[in-house]
Short mmCIF file of C-alpha atoms in Angstrom, two decimals:
data_model
loop_
_atom_site.label_atom_id
_atom_site.label_comp_id
_atom_site.label_asym_id
_atom_site.label_seq_id
_atom_site.Cartn_x
_atom_site.Cartn_y
_atom_site.Cartn_z
CA UNK A 160 114.48 95.24 72.58
CA UNK A 161 111.29 94.02 72.91
CA UNK A 162 107.90 95.31 71.80
CA UNK A 163 105.50 96.73 74.10
CA UNK A 164 103.14 93.73 73.15
CA UNK A 165 105.59 91.37 74.89
CA UNK A 166 105.39 93.40 78.21
CA UNK A 167 102.09 93.49 78.55
CA UNK A 168 101.24 90.02 79.93
CA UNK A 169 104.38 90.21 82.77
CA UNK A 170 103.37 90.30 86.00
CA UNK A 171 105.15 93.26 88.20
CA UNK A 172 105.33 93.29 91.91
CA UNK A 173 103.68 96.14 93.40
CA UNK A 174 105.02 98.87 95.13
CA UNK A 175 105.91 97.85 98.96
CA UNK A 176 104.48 100.68 101.60
CA UNK A 177 106.11 101.20 104.96
CA UNK A 178 103.18 103.28 105.86
CA UNK A 179 100.78 104.10 102.79
CA UNK A 180 100.56 106.26 101.23
CA UNK A 181 103.64 107.94 102.71
CA UNK A 182 106.82 106.19 102.09
CA UNK A 183 107.08 102.90 99.97
CA UNK A 184 110.45 100.76 99.97
CA UNK A 185 113.10 101.30 98.14
CA UNK A 186 111.69 105.20 97.24
CA UNK A 187 112.07 108.67 98.50
CA UNK A 188 108.95 110.88 99.99
CA UNK A 189 109.81 114.78 100.41
CA UNK A 190 108.32 116.18 103.04
CA UNK A 191 108.66 120.17 102.84
CA UNK A 192 106.94 123.01 104.40
CA UNK A 193 107.74 126.57 105.93
CA UNK A 194 109.90 126.43 109.32
CA UNK A 195 108.24 125.88 112.74
CA UNK A 196 105.14 123.94 111.36
CA UNK A 197 106.20 120.62 112.82
CA UNK A 198 108.37 118.45 110.49
CA UNK A 199 110.51 117.59 113.04
CA UNK A 200 107.85 116.18 115.27
CA UNK A 201 106.28 114.97 112.24
CA UNK A 202 109.11 112.62 111.28
CA UNK A 203 109.31 111.55 114.89
CA UNK A 204 105.97 110.23 114.83
CA UNK A 205 106.57 108.80 111.68
CA UNK A 206 109.17 107.03 113.24
CA UNK A 207 107.78 106.01 116.23
CA UNK A 208 105.08 104.81 114.68
CA UNK A 209 107.03 102.19 112.33
CA UNK A 210 109.35 101.27 114.81
CA UNK A 211 106.31 100.01 116.93
CA UNK A 212 103.69 98.85 114.27
CA UNK A 213 101.59 101.32 115.38
CA UNK A 214 98.87 102.95 112.85
CA UNK A 215 100.32 107.11 111.54
CA UNK A 216 97.76 108.93 110.81
CA UNK A 217 95.31 106.86 110.54
CA UNK A 218 96.95 104.43 108.44
CA UNK A 219 98.62 101.01 108.69
CA UNK A 220 102.54 100.57 109.13
CA UNK A 221 104.63 97.78 108.79
CA UNK A 222 106.87 97.52 111.41
CA UNK A 223 110.45 97.43 111.12
CA UNK A 224 113.72 98.70 111.66
CA UNK A 225 114.22 102.85 111.50
CA UNK A 226 116.94 105.30 111.56
CA UNK A 227 116.62 109.04 111.95
CA UNK A 228 120.03 111.00 110.84
CA UNK A 229 119.78 114.44 112.36
CA UNK A 230 122.31 117.21 110.78
CA UNK A 231 120.49 120.09 112.40
CA UNK A 232 119.82 120.17 115.73
CA UNK A 233 122.01 118.88 118.47
CA UNK A 234 121.07 116.06 120.26
CA UNK A 235 120.45 118.03 123.53
CA UNK A 236 118.09 120.36 122.06
CA UNK A 237 116.66 117.12 120.12
CA UNK A 238 115.92 115.37 123.67
CA UNK A 239 114.17 118.09 125.49
CA UNK A 240 111.60 117.58 122.64
CA UNK A 241 111.60 114.06 122.50
CA UNK A 242 110.52 113.45 125.63
CA UNK A 243 107.31 114.88 124.36
CA UNK A 244 106.36 112.00 122.59
CA UNK A 245 103.87 109.21 123.65
CA UNK A 246 104.60 105.91 124.52
CA UNK A 247 105.76 104.01 123.60
CA UNK A 248 108.58 106.27 122.64
CA UNK A 249 111.86 104.11 121.71
CA UNK A 250 112.46 101.30 119.17
CA UNK A 251 113.97 103.60 116.81
CA UNK A 252 117.70 104.55 116.18
CA UNK A 253 118.56 108.28 116.07
CA UNK A 254 122.28 109.53 115.23
CA UNK A 255 123.00 113.35 115.67
CA UNK A 256 125.30 114.64 113.16
CA UNK A 257 125.56 118.56 113.23
CA UNK A 258 129.50 118.17 112.93
CA UNK A 259 129.55 115.47 110.34
CA UNK A 260 131.11 116.70 107.14
CA UNK A 261 129.48 114.84 103.88
CA UNK A 262 127.63 115.55 100.69
CA UNK A 263 125.33 113.17 98.70
CA UNK A 264 126.20 114.49 95.82
CA UNK A 265 130.37 112.86 95.90
CA UNK A 266 132.84 110.70 97.05
CA UNK A 267 133.99 111.55 100.31
CA UNK A 268 134.97 110.51 103.54
CA UNK A 269 131.54 111.35 105.56
CA UNK A 270 129.76 108.30 103.48
CA UNK A 271 131.49 105.70 104.96
CA UNK A 272 130.37 106.61 108.59
CA UNK A 273 126.78 106.42 106.84
CA UNK A 274 127.47 103.03 105.29
CA UNK A 275 128.76 101.73 108.94
CA UNK A 276 125.42 102.33 110.45
CA UNK A 277 123.54 99.73 107.77
CA UNK A 278 126.28 97.16 108.38
CA UNK A 279 126.53 97.47 112.09
CA UNK A 280 122.05 98.04 112.84
CA UNK A 281 120.64 97.54 109.27
CA UNK A 282 119.34 96.86 107.22
CA UNK A 283 116.70 99.28 108.22
CA UNK A 284 113.49 99.41 106.62
CA UNK A 285 112.62 103.55 106.82
CA UNK A 286 115.43 106.29 106.94
CA UNK A 287 114.66 109.75 107.67
CA UNK A 288 117.24 112.51 106.37
CA UNK A 289 116.67 115.89 108.19
CA UNK A 290 117.08 118.52 106.62
CA UNK A 291 117.53 118.21 103.29
CA UNK A 292 119.26 121.05 102.52
CA UNK A 293 122.63 120.00 105.04
CA UNK A 294 123.19 116.65 103.09
CA UNK A 295 124.91 118.45 99.97
CA UNK A 296 126.05 121.37 98.25
CA UNK A 297 124.98 122.84 94.77
CA UNK A 298 121.68 123.04 92.84
CA UNK A 299 121.84 121.21 89.70
CA UNK A 300 119.58 118.68 87.83
CA UNK A 301 122.54 116.11 88.30
CA UNK A 302 122.93 117.08 92.26
CA UNK A 303 119.54 116.24 92.78
CA UNK A 304 119.81 112.88 91.19
CA UNK A 305 123.13 111.75 92.83
CA UNK A 306 122.19 112.63 96.67
CA UNK A 307 118.38 110.91 95.98
CA UNK A 308 120.42 107.60 94.31
CA UNK A 309 123.40 107.75 97.51
CA UNK A 310 120.62 107.63 99.78
CA UNK A 311 119.40 104.73 98.34
CA UNK A 312 122.02 103.11 97.66
CA UNK A 313 123.47 103.43 100.76
CA UNK A 314 120.42 101.55 102.43
CA UNK A 315 119.01 99.79 99.77
CA UNK A 316 116.02 97.73 101.14
CA UNK A 317 114.74 101.24 103.09
CA UNK A 318 111.84 103.39 102.01
CA UNK A 319 113.13 106.99 103.12
CA UNK A 320 111.40 110.48 104.07
CA UNK A 321 113.71 113.39 103.40
CA UNK A 322 112.24 116.66 104.91
CA UNK A 323 112.86 120.22 103.51
CA UNK A 324 112.23 123.95 104.60
CA UNK A 325 110.84 126.32 102.42
CA UNK A 326 112.84 129.18 102.23
CA UNK A 327 110.59 131.88 103.37
CA UNK A 328 107.80 132.48 105.93
CA UNK A 329 106.29 134.48 103.55
CA UNK A 330 103.47 137.59 104.84
CA UNK A 331 100.07 136.26 104.13
CA UNK A 332 98.16 133.75 106.12
CA UNK A 333 97.71 131.67 102.10
CA UNK A 334 99.07 128.34 102.49
CA UNK A 335 99.17 127.80 98.79
CA UNK A 336 102.93 127.40 97.61
CA UNK A 337 104.63 130.99 96.37
CA UNK A 338 107.59 130.37 94.06
CA UNK A 339 108.98 132.82 95.82
CA UNK A 340 109.03 130.53 99.26
CA UNK A 341 110.47 127.62 97.62
CA UNK A 342 114.52 127.01 98.43
CA UNK A 343 116.46 127.27 95.39
CA UNK A 344 116.25 124.02 93.09
CA UNK A 345 113.09 122.84 94.79
CA UNK A 346 111.34 121.56 91.78
CA UNK A 347 114.18 119.05 90.90
CA UNK A 348 113.81 117.61 94.06
CA UNK A 349 110.54 117.52 94.32
CA UNK A 350 110.24 116.14 90.37
CA UNK A 351 112.48 113.12 91.05
CA UNK A 352 110.92 112.13 94.53
CA UNK A 353 108.48 109.45 94.18
CA UNK A 354 106.27 111.37 96.71
CA UNK A 355 105.52 114.99 98.00
CA UNK A 356 103.66 116.23 100.87
CA UNK A 357 103.24 119.87 102.24
CA UNK A 358 102.88 120.51 105.62
CA UNK A 359 100.60 123.46 105.69
CA UNK A 360 98.57 125.82 108.43
CA UNK A 361 95.74 127.67 106.49
CA UNK A 362 93.91 128.42 109.73
CA UNK A 363 94.01 126.97 113.10
CA UNK A 364 94.94 123.16 112.61
CA UNK A 365 98.01 122.11 110.45
CA UNK A 366 96.93 119.90 106.95
CA UNK A 367 99.34 117.50 105.18
CA UNK A 368 98.92 118.22 101.25
CA UNK A 369 99.76 115.29 98.82
CA UNK A 370 101.43 117.57 95.84
#
């Protein structure tokens, strides 16, 4: 076991960002917010920008291969909204997996489907998981760690954006996080992610807050 003194002279590589400060390669970023605030369009735009090497919210991106895994909204409904993206719209992969049975916290046949994407089209630079609650069962700390580990093992070269819904809408216009609005076990998901951002609408416009 080395002394801390022996480690100080070592040179460590700095994190490589797919889009700074949002998503780092090999890391997990958690994006959360109430329903209907625009988390899906936000993540579509990130996918579009990374795939085409375009700036995202004023930040430079590292052009790369993008995979969007949609487990909530069927293809027909999603595509009716994706047509509204600005040009260039394409250049990124999307899979609609509403019928796929998979739990990232345990070994199961659904993992082979996900592994196949990396084998056929990868390696990917950015993988977007939408929404978080469709990718696991249970809420223990062990489940959280296993889900994040599985994501990074399936797509080891990628940065990961995980989209999560706050459970309740809330009765006030105050956009601060209230405990009762978090989904079950939210704090564990937040603690084990490298980056956490919350999309809010305190007034007329939406804001992205780094939490």
